[in-house]
């Protein structure tokens, strides 16, 4: 364990689907990361943070053991390694917040011509998966008897190779299933990357660093989701406009030379879609501008 230091360690996937976006968000928090050298541990030069680059499967353990104070990992991995296992100590890490990327779902899929009616249709089948714990939990909750064929990769080809009748795997666009003649029939869990924190005690100095970084991270994530919206609108429409803008706090209202109208500025905590703009126009709003937000400190 590190002592007499305010440095904290963050576990990040070395390469793969979560790696680039995890780094991108840390960069947005103002961390100066020179990642050219292929090292396990990388020290940030302008912030007391070290990044540890590892396989995503190992991240929960590094965080649970307190080797790293925090880590970025998919909920699917946390569920498989810890949360779906009944007798394991679940207090070894805490999920702080979702990171808004790495969305996928763990689903069961069967061959296109399989007559699926309900989870009971799977009774007696052989199901291939890299997620045996999650699958076991699902089967037991639904009182289904199946043989689990544990595979570490290329699960989707198992039915064509006749080593399994169905699969349980991660799906994002569904293209892999389709190209292997499989159809998704039920979802076991929805996942995205999240920030996990160790439940081991953290010394006061690194805790201060962590608090500071978490504030920035929350700000970056909030900014990514939020939009700044400006428009001119009839005074009589203000209440309708407030209801139309998703997650809007009290707007700033400014008078215009036209005394019947006002300029309205607001931060919306969710994306604003074209449909919303059409509805705003329908209640009399004009010159509507939607702008991205760079940083937020709540
Ligand atoms: O080497 P390391 O162990 O770190 O990486 P890895 O190969 O185990 O993981 P990686 O990089 O493939 O995925 C890391 C994390 O990304 C996963 O744990 C999930 O949290 C998340 N994620 C998001 C996905 C997907 N989307 C995804 N589509 N992980 C895997 N897939 C695979 C899936 O297994 C299947 O083979 O993509 C295929 C399906 O994709 P679609 O788009 O065809 O449906
Ligand atoms: Zn992995």
mmCIF file of C-alpha atoms and ligand atoms in Angstrom:
data_model
loop_
_atom_site.group_PDB
_atom_site.id
_atom_site.type_symbol
_atom_site.label_atom_id
_atom_site.label_comp_id
_atom_site.label_asym_id
_atom_site.label_seq_id
_atom_site.Cartn_x
_atom_site.Cartn_y
_atom_site.Cartn_z
ATOM 1 C CA UNK A 1 0.000 0.000 0.000
ATOM 2 C CA UNK A 2 1.095 3.554 -0.705
ATOM 3 C CA UNK A 3 1.817 5.693 2.347
ATOM 4 C CA UNK A 4 2.615 9.384 2.905
ATOM 5 C CA UNK A 5 1.420 10.225 -0.567
ATOM 6 C CA UNK A 6 -1.548 12.039 -1.986
ATOM 7 C CA UNK A 7 -1.394 9.932 -5.173
ATOM 8 C CA UNK A 8 -4.242 7.699 -6.240
ATOM 9 C CA UNK A 9 -4.243 4.813 -8.711
ATOM 10 C CA UNK A 10 -6.879 4.275 -11.402
ATOM 11 C CA UNK A 11 -7.331 0.900 -13.118
ATOM 12 C CA UNK A 12 -8.078 1.307 -16.834
ATOM 13 C CA UNK A 13 -8.453 -1.294 -19.596
ATOM 14 C CA UNK A 14 -5.122 -1.559 -21.445
ATOM 15 C CA UNK A 15 -6.651 -2.073 -24.880
ATOM 16 C CA UNK A 16 -10.123 -2.860 -26.061
ATOM 17 C CA UNK A 17 -13.557 -1.310 -26.228
ATOM 18 C CA UNK A 18 -13.304 0.727 -22.987
ATOM 19 C CA UNK A 19 -9.677 1.878 -23.218
ATOM 20 C CA UNK A 20 -9.907 4.885 -25.526
ATOM 21 C CA UNK A 21 -13.052 6.405 -23.997
ATOM 22 C CA UNK A 22 -11.747 5.979 -20.429
ATOM 23 C CA UNK A 23 -8.593 7.929 -21.372
ATOM 24 C CA UNK A 24 -10.628 10.512 -23.271
ATOM 25 C CA UNK A 25 -12.719 11.317 -20.173
ATOM 26 C CA UNK A 26 -9.608 11.578 -17.955
ATOM 27 C CA UNK A 27 -8.081 13.936 -20.530
ATOM 28 C CA UNK A 28 -11.231 16.038 -20.378
ATOM 29 C CA UNK A 29 -10.735 16.229 -16.593
ATOM 30 C CA UNK A 30 -7.471 18.041 -17.337
ATOM 31 C CA UNK A 31 -5.117 15.123 -16.680
ATOM 32 C CA UNK A 32 -1.957 15.326 -18.756
ATOM 33 C CA UNK A 33 -1.323 11.794 -20.010
ATOM 34 C CA UNK A 34 1.631 10.922 -22.188
ATOM 35 C CA UNK A 35 0.694 7.399 -23.205
ATOM 36 C CA UNK A 36 3.369 6.636 -25.776
ATOM 37 C CA UNK A 37 5.331 4.252 -23.604
ATOM 38 C CA UNK A 38 3.974 0.738 -23.234
ATOM 39 C CA UNK A 39 4.057 0.494 -19.441
ATOM 40 C CA UNK A 40 1.762 -1.090 -16.873
ATOM 41 C CA UNK A 41 1.835 2.003 -14.638
ATOM 42 C CA UNK A 42 1.755 5.516 -15.962
ATOM 43 C CA UNK A 43 2.213 8.625 -13.803
ATOM 44 C CA UNK A 44 0.217 11.672 -14.667
ATOM 45 C CA UNK A 45 2.464 14.742 -14.702
ATOM 46 C CA UNK A 46 0.056 17.500 -13.644
ATOM 47 C CA UNK A 47 -2.139 15.626 -11.154
ATOM 48 C CA UNK A 48 -1.293 13.129 -8.368
ATOM 49 C CA UNK A 49 -2.732 10.190 -10.280
ATOM 50 C CA UNK A 50 -1.189 6.950 -11.607
ATOM 51 C CA UNK A 51 -2.978 4.912 -14.248
ATOM 52 C CA UNK A 52 -2.657 1.147 -14.163
ATOM 53 C CA UNK A 53 -3.331 -0.482 -17.545
ATOM 54 C CA UNK A 54 -4.722 -4.004 -17.177
ATOM 55 C CA UNK A 55 -7.234 -6.444 -18.705
ATOM 56 C CA UNK A 56 -10.801 -5.421 -17.954
ATOM 57 C CA UNK A 57 -11.471 -8.764 -16.211
ATOM 58 C CA UNK A 58 -8.823 -7.939 -13.579
ATOM 59 C CA UNK A 59 -10.088 -4.437 -12.747
ATOM 60 C CA UNK A 60 -12.696 -5.454 -10.102
ATOM 61 C CA UNK A 61 -10.055 -7.387 -8.187
ATOM 62 C CA UNK A 62 -7.468 -4.591 -8.210
ATOM 63 C CA UNK A 63 -10.106 -2.183 -6.909
ATOM 64 C CA UNK A 64 -11.559 -4.657 -4.385
ATOM 65 C CA UNK A 65 -8.066 -5.324 -3.001
ATOM 66 C CA UNK A 66 -7.317 -1.600 -2.741
ATOM 67 C CA UNK A 67 -4.361 -1.820 -5.178
ATOM 68 C CA UNK A 68 -6.240 0.852 -7.138
ATOM 69 C CA UNK A 69 -8.599 3.305 -5.448
ATOM 70 C CA UNK A 70 -10.885 3.492 -8.488
ATOM 71 C CA UNK A 71 -11.330 1.786 -11.863
ATOM 72 C CA UNK A 72 -13.410 1.927 -15.023
ATOM 73 C CA UNK A 73 -15.068 -1.371 -15.920
ATOM 74 C CA UNK A 74 -18.257 -2.766 -17.473
ATOM 75 C CA UNK A 75 -21.151 -3.665 -15.178
ATOM 76 C CA UNK A 76 -21.163 -7.049 -16.979
ATOM 77 C CA UNK A 77 -17.716 -7.878 -15.535
ATOM 78 C CA UNK A 78 -18.712 -6.768 -12.025
ATOM 79 C CA UNK A 79 -21.843 -8.902 -12.204
ATOM 80 C CA UNK A 80 -19.977 -11.943 -13.484
ATOM 81 C CA UNK A 81 -17.016 -11.758 -11.101
ATOM 82 C CA UNK A 82 -18.773 -10.588 -7.931
ATOM 83 C CA UNK A 83 -22.396 -9.544 -7.890
ATOM 84 C CA UNK A 84 -23.982 -12.703 -9.361
ATOM 85 C CA UNK A 85 -22.115 -14.977 -6.948
ATOM 86 C CA UNK A 86 -24.333 -15.442 -3.855
ATOM 87 C CA UNK A 87 -21.821 -15.914 -1.019
ATOM 88 C CA UNK A 88 -19.168 -13.426 -2.081
ATOM 89 C CA UNK A 89 -18.513 -10.274 -0.025
ATOM 90 C CA UNK A 90 -20.181 -7.539 -2.057
ATOM 91 C CA UNK A 91 -18.812 -4.749 0.122
ATOM 92 C CA UNK A 92 -15.335 -4.825 -1.449
ATOM 93 C CA UNK A 93 -16.116 -2.114 -4.007
ATOM 94 C CA UNK A 94 -18.783 0.475 -4.613
ATOM 95 C CA UNK A 95 -20.228 1.534 -7.964
ATOM 96 C CA UNK A 96 -19.995 5.348 -7.967
ATOM 97 C CA UNK A 97 -21.578 6.247 -11.296
ATOM 98 C CA UNK A 98 -22.146 5.166 -14.876
ATOM 99 C CA UNK A 99 -19.762 6.610 -17.446
ATOM 100 C CA UNK A 100 -22.092 6.892 -20.471
ATOM 101 C CA UNK A 101 -20.159 4.575 -22.834
ATOM 102 C CA UNK A 102 -19.562 0.837 -23.403
ATOM 103 C CA UNK A 103 -23.302 0.140 -23.589
ATOM 104 C CA UNK A 104 -24.207 -3.487 -24.222
ATOM 105 C CA UNK A 105 -26.471 -6.221 -22.870
ATOM 106 C CA UNK A 106 -25.956 -9.812 -21.846
ATOM 107 C CA UNK A 107 -28.522 -11.796 -23.798
ATOM 108 C CA UNK A 108 -29.572 -15.312 -24.634
ATOM 109 C CA UNK A 109 -29.696 -16.131 -28.341
ATOM 110 C CA UNK A 110 -30.920 -19.187 -30.225
ATOM 111 C CA UNK A 111 -30.743 -20.286 -33.894
ATOM 112 C CA UNK A 112 -33.146 -18.325 -36.160
ATOM 113 C CA UNK A 113 -35.379 -21.377 -36.711
ATOM 114 C CA UNK A 114 -35.677 -22.217 -32.975
ATOM 115 C CA UNK A 115 -39.255 -21.997 -31.678
ATOM 116 C CA UNK A 116 -38.747 -19.802 -28.595
ATOM 117 C CA UNK A 117 -41.822 -19.054 -26.503
ATOM 118 C CA UNK A 118 -40.508 -18.325 -23.003
ATOM 119 C CA UNK A 119 -37.342 -18.956 -20.964
ATOM 120 C CA UNK A 120 -38.784 -22.444 -20.295
ATOM 121 C CA UNK A 121 -38.204 -23.225 -23.997
ATOM 122 C CA UNK A 122 -34.502 -23.421 -23.082
ATOM 123 C CA UNK A 123 -34.985 -26.378 -20.716
ATOM 124 C CA UNK A 124 -32.541 -29.199 -21.400
ATOM 125 C CA UNK A 125 -30.405 -27.185 -23.856
ATOM 126 C CA UNK A 126 -26.643 -26.754 -23.871
ATOM 127 C CA UNK A 127 -25.853 -23.021 -23.589
ATOM 128 C CA UNK A 128 -22.394 -21.677 -24.434
ATOM 129 C CA UNK A 129 -21.217 -18.588 -22.540
ATOM 130 C CA UNK A 130 -18.275 -16.624 -21.157
ATOM 131 C CA UNK A 131 -20.646 -15.496 -18.383
ATOM 132 C CA UNK A 132 -21.367 -18.746 -16.492
ATOM 133 C CA UNK A 133 -22.177 -17.064 -13.148
ATOM 134 C CA UNK A 134 -24.727 -14.644 -14.619
ATOM 135 C CA UNK A 135 -26.211 -17.462 -16.704
ATOM 136 C CA UNK A 136 -26.382 -19.817 -13.701
ATOM 137 C CA UNK A 137 -28.223 -17.151 -11.694
ATOM 138 C CA UNK A 138 -30.726 -16.577 -14.533
ATOM 139 C CA UNK A 139 -31.352 -20.323 -14.967
ATOM 140 C CA UNK A 140 -31.848 -20.819 -11.248
ATOM 141 C CA UNK A 141 -34.219 -17.784 -10.943
ATOM 142 C CA UNK A 142 -36.303 -19.186 -13.806
ATOM 143 C CA UNK A 143 -36.058 -22.813 -12.585
ATOM 144 C CA UNK A 144 -34.524 -24.000 -15.865
ATOM 145 C CA UNK A 145 -32.165 -26.977 -16.157
ATOM 146 C CA UNK A 146 -29.423 -26.511 -18.770
ATOM 147 C CA UNK A 147 -25.854 -27.564 -19.364
ATOM 148 C CA UNK A 148 -23.497 -24.562 -19.363
ATOM 149 C CA UNK A 149 -20.640 -24.838 -21.872
ATOM 150 C CA UNK A 150 -18.041 -22.343 -20.653
ATOM 151 C CA UNK A 151 -16.082 -20.679 -23.477
ATOM 152 C CA UNK A 152 -13.642 -17.773 -23.216
ATOM 153 C CA UNK A 153 -14.365 -16.282 -26.649
ATOM 154 C CA UNK A 154 -16.083 -16.713 -30.056
ATOM 155 C CA UNK A 155 -19.201 -17.894 -28.248
ATOM 156 C CA UNK A 156 -21.412 -17.029 -31.219
ATOM 157 C CA UNK A 157 -20.014 -19.826 -33.405
ATOM 158 C CA UNK A 158 -20.818 -22.566 -30.842
ATOM 159 C CA UNK A 159 -24.285 -23.470 -32.264
ATOM 160 C CA UNK A 160 -22.891 -23.778 -35.827
ATOM 161 C CA UNK A 161 -20.107 -26.013 -34.495
ATOM 162 C CA UNK A 162 -22.813 -28.103 -32.728
ATOM 163 C CA UNK A 163 -21.100 -27.739 -29.366
ATOM 164 C CA UNK A 164 -24.100 -25.828 -27.972
ATOM 165 C CA UNK A 165 -27.788 -25.260 -28.797
ATOM 166 C CA UNK A 166 -27.935 -21.627 -27.640
ATOM 167 C CA UNK A 167 -25.579 -18.912 -26.412
ATOM 168 C CA UNK A 168 -25.472 -16.277 -23.704
ATOM 169 C CA UNK A 169 -23.207 -13.407 -24.764
ATOM 170 C CA UNK A 170 -22.793 -9.643 -24.916
ATOM 171 C CA UNK A 171 -24.704 -7.889 -27.679
ATOM 172 C CA UNK A 172 -24.449 -4.303 -28.777
ATOM 173 C CA UNK A 173 -25.651 -3.812 -32.385
ATOM 174 C CA UNK A 174 -26.785 -7.427 -32.857
ATOM 175 C CA UNK A 175 -24.730 -7.753 -36.081
ATOM 176 C CA UNK A 176 -22.619 -10.642 -34.725
ATOM 177 C CA UNK A 177 -25.732 -12.645 -33.832
ATOM 178 C CA UNK A 178 -27.336 -11.980 -37.220
ATOM 179 C CA UNK A 179 -24.234 -12.992 -39.154
ATOM 180 C CA UNK A 180 -24.178 -16.291 -37.263
ATOM 181 C CA UNK A 181 -27.858 -17.089 -37.887
ATOM 182 C CA UNK A 182 -28.879 -16.415 -34.277
ATOM 183 C CA UNK A 183 -31.704 -14.343 -32.772
ATOM 184 C CA UNK A 184 -31.740 -12.605 -29.388
ATOM 185 C CA UNK A 185 -34.561 -13.934 -27.220
ATOM 186 C CA UNK A 186 -34.094 -12.481 -23.757
ATOM 187 C CA UNK A 187 -31.814 -10.037 -21.918
ATOM 188 C CA UNK A 188 -30.180 -11.024 -18.618
ATOM 189 C CA UNK A 189 -28.636 -7.641 -17.851
ATOM 190 C CA UNK A 190 -27.952 -4.217 -19.335
ATOM 191 C CA UNK A 191 -24.445 -2.891 -19.008
ATOM 192 C CA UNK A 192 -22.257 0.132 -19.526
ATOM 193 C CA UNK A 193 -18.873 1.223 -18.224
ATOM 194 C CA UNK A 194 -18.988 2.487 -14.652
ATOM 195 C CA UNK A 195 -16.603 3.957 -12.100
ATOM 196 C CA UNK A 196 -15.921 1.671 -9.150
ATOM 197 C CA UNK A 197 -14.257 2.673 -5.872
ATOM 198 C CA UNK A 198 -12.570 0.433 -3.350
ATOM 199 C CA UNK A 199 -14.219 -0.064 0.034
ATOM 200 C CA UNK A 200 -10.780 -0.425 1.675
ATOM 201 C CA UNK A 201 -9.911 2.614 3.813
ATOM 202 C CA UNK A 202 -8.199 5.460 1.939
ATOM 203 C CA UNK A 203 -5.789 7.789 3.762
ATOM 204 C CA UNK A 204 -6.947 11.424 4.108
ATOM 205 C CA UNK A 205 -4.435 12.859 1.585
ATOM 206 C CA UNK A 206 -5.249 10.541 -1.347
ATOM 207 C CA UNK A 207 -8.919 10.858 -0.362
ATOM 208 C CA UNK A 208 -8.645 14.610 -1.038
ATOM 209 C CA UNK A 209 -7.166 13.883 -4.485
ATOM 210 C CA UNK A 210 -9.967 11.419 -5.128
ATOM 211 C CA UNK A 211 -12.673 13.906 -4.080
ATOM 212 C CA UNK A 212 -11.150 16.511 -6.364
ATOM 213 C CA UNK A 213 -10.963 14.120 -9.335
ATOM 214 C CA UNK A 214 -14.496 12.818 -8.755
ATOM 215 C CA UNK A 215 -15.811 16.384 -8.818
ATOM 216 C CA UNK A 216 -14.151 16.927 -12.191
ATOM 217 C CA UNK A 217 -15.344 13.566 -13.544
ATOM 218 C CA UNK A 218 -18.934 14.295 -12.546
ATOM 219 C CA UNK A 219 -18.617 17.702 -14.211
ATOM 220 C CA UNK A 220 -17.324 16.199 -17.466
ATOM 221 C CA UNK A 221 -20.047 13.535 -17.543
ATOM 222 C CA UNK A 222 -22.745 16.063 -16.720
ATOM 223 C CA UNK A 223 -21.444 18.393 -19.453
ATOM 224 C CA UNK A 224 -21.499 15.537 -21.987
ATOM 225 C CA UNK A 225 -25.172 14.911 -21.273
ATOM 226 C CA UNK A 226 -26.240 18.543 -20.969
ATOM 227 C CA UNK A 227 -27.110 21.167 -23.574
ATOM 228 C CA UNK A 228 -27.442 24.932 -23.403
ATOM 229 C CA UNK A 229 -30.590 26.146 -25.146
ATOM 230 C CA UNK A 230 -31.493 29.701 -26.145
ATOM 231 C CA UNK A 231 -34.642 30.990 -27.824
ATOM 232 C CA UNK A 232 -37.012 33.897 -28.142
ATOM 233 C CA UNK A 233 -40.560 33.172 -27.055
ATOM 234 C CA UNK A 234 -43.882 34.813 -26.262
ATOM 235 C CA UNK A 235 -44.198 35.557 -22.530
ATOM 236 C CA UNK A 236 -47.422 33.542 -22.527
ATOM 237 C CA UNK A 237 -45.536 30.348 -23.553
ATOM 238 C CA UNK A 238 -42.926 30.291 -20.765
ATOM 239 C CA UNK A 239 -44.731 27.685 -18.663
ATOM 240 C CA UNK A 240 -45.298 25.377 -21.679
ATOM 241 C CA UNK A 241 -41.635 25.730 -22.694
ATOM 242 C CA UNK A 242 -40.456 24.766 -19.196
ATOM 243 C CA UNK A 243 -42.407 21.501 -19.493
ATOM 244 C CA UNK A 244 -40.992 20.706 -22.945
ATOM 245 C CA UNK A 245 -37.263 20.965 -22.170
ATOM 246 C CA UNK A 246 -35.965 17.755 -20.559
ATOM 247 C CA UNK A 247 -34.310 18.116 -17.158
ATOM 248 C CA UNK A 248 -34.325 21.934 -17.297
ATOM 249 C CA UNK A 249 -33.554 23.985 -14.231
ATOM 250 C CA UNK A 250 -35.201 27.399 -13.796
ATOM 251 C CA UNK A 251 -34.412 29.317 -17.053
ATOM 252 C CA UNK A 252 -32.913 32.807 -17.312
ATOM 253 C CA UNK A 253 -35.515 35.154 -18.806
ATOM 254 C CA UNK A 254 -34.478 38.452 -20.417
ATOM 255 C CA UNK A 255 -36.703 41.155 -21.879
ATOM 256 C CA UNK A 256 -36.609 42.084 -25.559
ATOM 257 C CA UNK A 257 -37.601 45.287 -27.370
ATOM 258 C CA UNK A 258 -40.803 43.489 -28.358
ATOM 259 C CA UNK A 259 -42.600 43.660 -24.990
ATOM 260 C CA UNK A 260 -44.718 40.568 -25.743
ATOM 261 C CA UNK A 261 -41.600 38.421 -26.093
ATOM 262 C CA UNK A 262 -38.637 37.328 -23.957
ATOM 263 C CA UNK A 263 -35.262 35.685 -24.533
ATOM 264 C CA UNK A 264 -35.035 32.418 -22.613
ATOM 265 C CA UNK A 265 -31.722 30.675 -21.797
ATOM 266 C CA UNK A 266 -31.477 27.350 -19.953
ATOM 267 C CA UNK A 267 -29.329 24.309 -19.266
ATOM 268 C CA UNK A 268 -31.042 20.999 -20.042
ATOM 269 C CA UNK A 269 -29.562 17.967 -18.324
ATOM 270 C CA UNK A 270 -30.469 15.680 -21.238
ATOM 271 C CA UNK A 271 -30.028 15.751 -24.995
ATOM 272 C CA UNK A 272 -32.549 17.840 -26.922
ATOM 273 C CA UNK A 273 -34.014 16.087 -29.955
ATOM 274 C CA UNK A 274 -35.450 17.577 -33.160
ATOM 275 C CA UNK A 275 -38.950 16.564 -31.999
ATOM 276 C CA UNK A 276 -38.573 18.838 -28.952
ATOM 277 C CA UNK A 277 -37.495 21.739 -31.188
ATOM 278 C CA UNK A 278 -40.619 21.220 -33.341
ATOM 279 C CA UNK A 279 -42.782 21.317 -30.200
ATOM 280 C CA UNK A 280 -41.041 24.502 -28.987
ATOM 281 C CA UNK A 281 -41.687 26.115 -32.349
ATOM 282 C CA UNK A 282 -45.340 25.062 -32.153
ATOM 283 C CA UNK A 283 -45.776 27.024 -28.902
ATOM 284 C CA UNK A 284 -44.265 30.133 -30.489
ATOM 285 C CA UNK A 285 -40.506 29.860 -29.795
ATOM 286 C CA UNK A 286 -38.179 31.202 -32.531
ATOM 287 C CA UNK A 287 -34.410 31.534 -33.188
ATOM 288 C CA UNK A 288 -33.829 28.368 -31.138
ATOM 289 C CA UNK A 289 -30.160 27.539 -30.583
ATOM 290 C CA UNK A 290 -28.878 24.349 -28.901
ATOM 291 C CA UNK A 291 -25.223 24.425 -27.849
ATOM 292 C CA UNK A 292 -22.886 21.799 -26.369
ATOM 293 C CA UNK A 293 -21.482 22.420 -22.875
ATOM 294 C CA UNK A 294 -17.738 22.049 -22.254
ATOM 295 C CA UNK A 295 -17.564 21.902 -18.436
ATOM 296 C CA UNK A 296 -19.970 21.980 -15.485
ATOM 297 C CA UNK A 297 -19.389 22.314 -11.768
ATOM 298 C CA UNK A 298 -22.670 21.810 -9.947
HETATM 299 O O1 LIG B 1 -8.270 -7.838 -23.175
HETATM 300 P P1 LIG B 1 -9.441 -7.528 -22.296
HETATM 301 O O2 LIG B 1 -9.852 -8.698 -21.440
HETATM 302 O O3 LIG B 1 -9.239 -6.265 -21.514
HETATM 303 O O4 LIG B 1 -10.652 -7.176 -23.287
HETATM 304 P P2 LIG B 1 -11.892 -8.039 -23.761
HETATM 305 O O5 LIG B 1 -11.581 -8.577 -25.114
HETATM 306 O O6 LIG B 1 -12.349 -8.986 -22.708
HETATM 307 O O7 LIG B 1 -13.020 -6.953 -23.796
HETATM 308 P P3 LIG B 1 -13.526 -5.962 -24.937
HETATM 309 O O8 LIG B 1 -12.546 -4.877 -25.165
HETATM 310 O O9 LIG B 1 -14.048 -6.708 -26.128
HETATM 311 O O10 LIG B 1 -14.799 -5.383 -24.165
HETATM 312 C C1 LIG B 1 -14.644 -4.628 -23.007
HETATM 313 C C2 LIG B 1 -16.008 -4.255 -22.483
HETATM 314 O O11 LIG B 1 -16.723 -3.511 -23.469
HETATM 315 C C3 LIG B 1 -16.941 -5.401 -22.155
HETATM 316 O O12 LIG B 1 -16.665 -6.017 -20.904
HETATM 317 C C4 LIG B 1 -18.290 -4.689 -22.142
HETATM 318 O O13 LIG B 1 -18.468 -4.023 -20.914
HETATM 319 C C5 LIG B 1 -18.123 -3.628 -23.236
HETATM 320 N N1 LIG B 1 -18.798 -3.952 -24.524
HETATM 321 C C6 LIG B 1 -19.655 -3.126 -25.150
HETATM 322 C C7 LIG B 1 -18.655 -5.065 -25.274
HETATM 323 C C8 LIG B 1 -19.492 -4.895 -26.396
HETATM 324 N N2 LIG B 1 -20.084 -3.675 -26.298
HETATM 325 C C9 LIG B 1 -19.542 -5.905 -27.407
HETATM 326 N N3 LIG B 1 -20.288 -5.758 -28.382
HETATM 327 N N4 LIG B 1 -17.904 -6.176 -25.138
HETATM 328 C C10 LIG B 1 -17.948 -7.116 -26.092
HETATM 329 N N5 LIG B 1 -18.744 -7.030 -27.206
HETATM 330 C C11 LIG B 1 -18.635 -8.164 -28.188
HETATM 331 C C12 LIG B 1 -19.542 -9.367 -27.850
HETATM 332 O O14 LIG B 1 -18.897 -10.233 -26.940
HETATM 333 C C13 LIG B 1 -19.756 -9.992 -29.223
HETATM 334 O O15 LIG B 1 -18.651 -10.791 -29.579
HETATM 335 O O16 LIG B 1 -19.026 -7.742 -29.478
HETATM 336 C C14 LIG B 1 -19.760 -8.779 -30.138
HETATM 337 C C15 LIG B 1 -21.172 -8.343 -30.357
HETATM 338 O O17 LIG B 1 -21.240 -7.038 -30.868
HETATM 339 P P4 LIG B 1 -22.399 -6.624 -31.876
HETATM 340 O O18 LIG B 1 -22.248 -5.169 -32.089
HETATM 341 O O19 LIG B 1 -22.196 -7.405 -33.152
HETATM 342 O O20 LIG B 1 -23.725 -6.977 -31.223
HETATM 343 ZN ZN1 LIG B 2 -11.760 -9.121 -20.833
#
